[in-house]
CSV table of C-alpha atoms in Angstrom, one decimal:
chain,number,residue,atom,x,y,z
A,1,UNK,CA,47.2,9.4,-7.0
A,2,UNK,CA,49.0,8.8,-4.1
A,3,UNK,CA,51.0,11.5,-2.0
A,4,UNK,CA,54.5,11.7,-2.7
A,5,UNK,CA,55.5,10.3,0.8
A,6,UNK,CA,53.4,7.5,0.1
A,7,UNK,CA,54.7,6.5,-3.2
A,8,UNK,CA,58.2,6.5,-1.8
A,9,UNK,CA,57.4,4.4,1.1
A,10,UNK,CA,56.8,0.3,-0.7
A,11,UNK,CA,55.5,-1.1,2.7
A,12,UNK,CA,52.7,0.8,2.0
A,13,UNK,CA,51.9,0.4,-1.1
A,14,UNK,CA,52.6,-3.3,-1.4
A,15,UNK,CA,49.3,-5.3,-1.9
A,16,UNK,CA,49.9,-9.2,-1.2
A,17,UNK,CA,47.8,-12.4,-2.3
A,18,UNK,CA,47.5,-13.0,1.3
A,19,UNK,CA,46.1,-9.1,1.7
A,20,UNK,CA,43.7,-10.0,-0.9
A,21,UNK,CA,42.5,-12.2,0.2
A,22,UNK,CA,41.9,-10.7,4.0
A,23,UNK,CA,40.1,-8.0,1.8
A,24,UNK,CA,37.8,-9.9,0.1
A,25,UNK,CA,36.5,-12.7,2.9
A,26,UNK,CA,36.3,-9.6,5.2
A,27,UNK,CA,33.9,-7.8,2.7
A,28,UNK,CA,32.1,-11.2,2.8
A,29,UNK,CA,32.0,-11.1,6.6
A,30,UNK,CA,31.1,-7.5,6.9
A,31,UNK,CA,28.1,-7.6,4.4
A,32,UNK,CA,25.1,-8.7,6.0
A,33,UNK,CA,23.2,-8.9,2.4
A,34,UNK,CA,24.7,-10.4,-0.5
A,35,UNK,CA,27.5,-8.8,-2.6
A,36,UNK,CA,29.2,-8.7,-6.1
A,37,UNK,CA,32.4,-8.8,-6.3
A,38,UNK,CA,33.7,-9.0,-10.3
A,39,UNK,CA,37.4,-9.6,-10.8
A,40,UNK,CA,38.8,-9.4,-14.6
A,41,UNK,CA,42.0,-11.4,-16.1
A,42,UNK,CA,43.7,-12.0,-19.3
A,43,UNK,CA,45.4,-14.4,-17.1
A,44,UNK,CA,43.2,-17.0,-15.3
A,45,UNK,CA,45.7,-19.6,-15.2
A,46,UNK,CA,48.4,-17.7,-13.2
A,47,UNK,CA,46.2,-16.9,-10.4
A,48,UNK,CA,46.6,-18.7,-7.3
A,49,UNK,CA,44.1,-21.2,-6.8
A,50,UNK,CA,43.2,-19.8,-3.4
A,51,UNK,CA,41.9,-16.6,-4.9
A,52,UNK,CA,39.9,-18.5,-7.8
A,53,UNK,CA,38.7,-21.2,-5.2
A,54,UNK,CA,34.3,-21.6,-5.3
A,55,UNK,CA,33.4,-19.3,-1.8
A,56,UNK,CA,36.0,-16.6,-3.4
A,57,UNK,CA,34.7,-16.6,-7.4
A,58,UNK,CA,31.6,-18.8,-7.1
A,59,UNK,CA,30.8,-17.9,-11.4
A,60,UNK,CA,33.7,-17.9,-13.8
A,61,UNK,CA,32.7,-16.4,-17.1
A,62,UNK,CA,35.3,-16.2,-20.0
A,63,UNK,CA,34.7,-13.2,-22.6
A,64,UNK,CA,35.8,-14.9,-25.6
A,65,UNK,CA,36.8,-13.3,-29.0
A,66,UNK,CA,33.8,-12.7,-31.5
A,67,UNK,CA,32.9,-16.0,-33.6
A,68,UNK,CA,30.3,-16.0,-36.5
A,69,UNK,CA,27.7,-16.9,-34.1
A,70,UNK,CA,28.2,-14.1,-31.8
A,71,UNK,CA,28.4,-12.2,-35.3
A,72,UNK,CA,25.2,-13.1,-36.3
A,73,UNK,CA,23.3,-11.6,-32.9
A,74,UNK,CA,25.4,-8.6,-33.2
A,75,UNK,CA,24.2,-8.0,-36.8
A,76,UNK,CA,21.1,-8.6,-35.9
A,77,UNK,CA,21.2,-6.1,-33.0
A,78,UNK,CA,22.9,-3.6,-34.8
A,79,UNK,CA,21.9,-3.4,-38.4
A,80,UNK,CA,18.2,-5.6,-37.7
A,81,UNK,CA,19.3,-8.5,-40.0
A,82,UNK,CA,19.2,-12.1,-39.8
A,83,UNK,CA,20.5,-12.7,-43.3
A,84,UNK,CA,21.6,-10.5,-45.6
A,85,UNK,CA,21.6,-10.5,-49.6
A,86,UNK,CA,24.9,-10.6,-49.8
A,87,UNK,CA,25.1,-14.3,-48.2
A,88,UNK,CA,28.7,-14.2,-49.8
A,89,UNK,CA,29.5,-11.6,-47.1
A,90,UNK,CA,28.4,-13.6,-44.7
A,91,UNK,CA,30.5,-16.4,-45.2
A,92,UNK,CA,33.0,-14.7,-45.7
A,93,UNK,CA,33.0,-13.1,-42.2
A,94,UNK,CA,32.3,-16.3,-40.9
A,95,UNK,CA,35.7,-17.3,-42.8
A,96,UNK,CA,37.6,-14.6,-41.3
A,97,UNK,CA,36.3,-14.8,-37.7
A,98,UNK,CA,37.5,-18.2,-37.7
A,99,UNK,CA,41.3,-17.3,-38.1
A,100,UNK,CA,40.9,-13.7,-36.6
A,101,UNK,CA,40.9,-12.8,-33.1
A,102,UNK,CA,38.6,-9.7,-32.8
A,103,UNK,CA,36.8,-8.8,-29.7
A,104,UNK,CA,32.6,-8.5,-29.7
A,105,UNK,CA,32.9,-4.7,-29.4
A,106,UNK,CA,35.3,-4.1,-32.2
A,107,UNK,CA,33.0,-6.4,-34.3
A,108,UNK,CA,30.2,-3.9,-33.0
A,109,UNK,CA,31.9,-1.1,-33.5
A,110,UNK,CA,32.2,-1.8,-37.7
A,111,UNK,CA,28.6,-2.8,-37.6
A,112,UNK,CA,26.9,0.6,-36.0
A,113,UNK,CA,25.1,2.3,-38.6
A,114,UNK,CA,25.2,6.1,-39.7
A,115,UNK,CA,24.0,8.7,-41.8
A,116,UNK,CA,26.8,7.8,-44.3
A,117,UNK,CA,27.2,4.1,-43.6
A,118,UNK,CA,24.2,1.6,-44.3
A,119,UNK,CA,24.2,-2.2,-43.4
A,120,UNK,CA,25.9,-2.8,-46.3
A,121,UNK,CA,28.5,-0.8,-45.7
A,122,UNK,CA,29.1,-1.6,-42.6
A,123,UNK,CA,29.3,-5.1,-43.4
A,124,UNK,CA,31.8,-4.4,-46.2
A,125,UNK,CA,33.9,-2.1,-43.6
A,126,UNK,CA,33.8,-5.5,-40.9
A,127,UNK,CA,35.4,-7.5,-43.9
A,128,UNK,CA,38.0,-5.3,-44.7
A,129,UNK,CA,38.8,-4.5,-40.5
A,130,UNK,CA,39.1,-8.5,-40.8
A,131,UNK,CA,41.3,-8.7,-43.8
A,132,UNK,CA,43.7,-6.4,-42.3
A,133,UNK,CA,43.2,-7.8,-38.4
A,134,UNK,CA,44.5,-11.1,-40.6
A,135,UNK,CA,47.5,-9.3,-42.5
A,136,UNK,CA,49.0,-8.0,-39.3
A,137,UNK,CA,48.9,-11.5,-37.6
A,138,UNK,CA,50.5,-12.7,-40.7
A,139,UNK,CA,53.0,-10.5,-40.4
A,140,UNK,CA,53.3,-10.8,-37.0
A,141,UNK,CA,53.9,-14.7,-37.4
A,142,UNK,CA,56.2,-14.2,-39.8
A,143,UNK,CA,59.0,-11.2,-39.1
A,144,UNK,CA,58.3,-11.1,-35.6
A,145,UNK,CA,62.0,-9.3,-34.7
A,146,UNK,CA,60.8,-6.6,-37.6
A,147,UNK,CA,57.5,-5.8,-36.4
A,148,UNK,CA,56.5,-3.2,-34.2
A,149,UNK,CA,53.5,-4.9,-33.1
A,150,UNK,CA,55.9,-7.9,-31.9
A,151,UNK,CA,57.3,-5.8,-29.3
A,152,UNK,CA,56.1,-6.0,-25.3
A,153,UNK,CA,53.0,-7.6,-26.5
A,154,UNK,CA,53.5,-9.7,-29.5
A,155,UNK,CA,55.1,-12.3,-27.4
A,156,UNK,CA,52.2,-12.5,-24.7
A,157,UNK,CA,49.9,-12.6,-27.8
A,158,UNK,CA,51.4,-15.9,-28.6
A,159,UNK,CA,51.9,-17.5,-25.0
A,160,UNK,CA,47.6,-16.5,-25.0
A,161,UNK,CA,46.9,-18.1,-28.4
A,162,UNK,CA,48.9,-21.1,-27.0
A,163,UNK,CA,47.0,-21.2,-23.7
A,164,UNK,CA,43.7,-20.9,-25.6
A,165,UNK,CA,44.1,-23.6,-28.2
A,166,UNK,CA,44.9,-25.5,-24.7
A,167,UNK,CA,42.0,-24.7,-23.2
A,168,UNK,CA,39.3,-24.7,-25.9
């Protein structure tokens, strides 16, 4: 938190693309071994290209959403399978991953076992966290003026989508 006279004062908490990027080469210059520097966006294409430039971010890595592929390690890291008995489940997921949007660690989360939750439980839970992941963009796609969700972030959600499919 910053002191109240601080707050007040904008000149001095104003950071600038051209600040930035003083910041950053001088942390370059100033290291004499090598560094790490990890920046994170939702919004890679609205950077300015002289932050993104190679020097600046040399490695650009984009955490997608889960797919089935991605499913398939996590199951096997979490619950030890490779394939399951209920190969209906399994496709299934794969199914719903395709029209979901669901990030690897929500997927993980329905797939950590307990004392009250086995594989296929957990499995079954992922299916119905999917199902209803599917209602709400449904919903949201729909009625967007009458859902909740829609507001603030529901439009951003569909400008990303857009700029996905673009992408992909």
């Amino acid at each position: 938190l910053l002191p109240k006279e601080v707050e007040e004062d904008d000149d001095c908490t104003k950071l600038t693309l051209s600040g930035l990027l003083n910041f950053i080469d001088g942390l370059w210059s100033a290291c004499g071994g090598e560094r790490i520097i990890i920046f994170t966006t939702n919004k890679k294409d609205q950077l300015d290209p002289a932050l993104i430039r190679r020097g600046r971010m040399d490695k650009h890595i984009e955490m997608s959403y889960c797919r089935y592929e991605a499913f398939k390690v996590l199951a096997s890291n979490y619950l030890d399978i490779t394939d399951h008995q209920l190969f209906e489940l399994f496709g299934e997921i794969e199914k719903l991953l395709e029209d979901v949007d669901m990030s690897p660690a929500d997927v993980a989360e329905h797939l950590m076992v307990t004392e009250k939750r086995d594989a296929d439980a957990c499995l079954k839970g992922l299916v119905v966290a999917l199902k209803k992941a599917k209602e709400q963009v449904v919903i949201i796609m729909e009625k967007p003026e009458q859902s909740k969700l829609n507001k603030g972030i529901g439009e951003g959600w569909k400008d990303d989508k857009a700029n996905k499919d673009e992408t992909c």
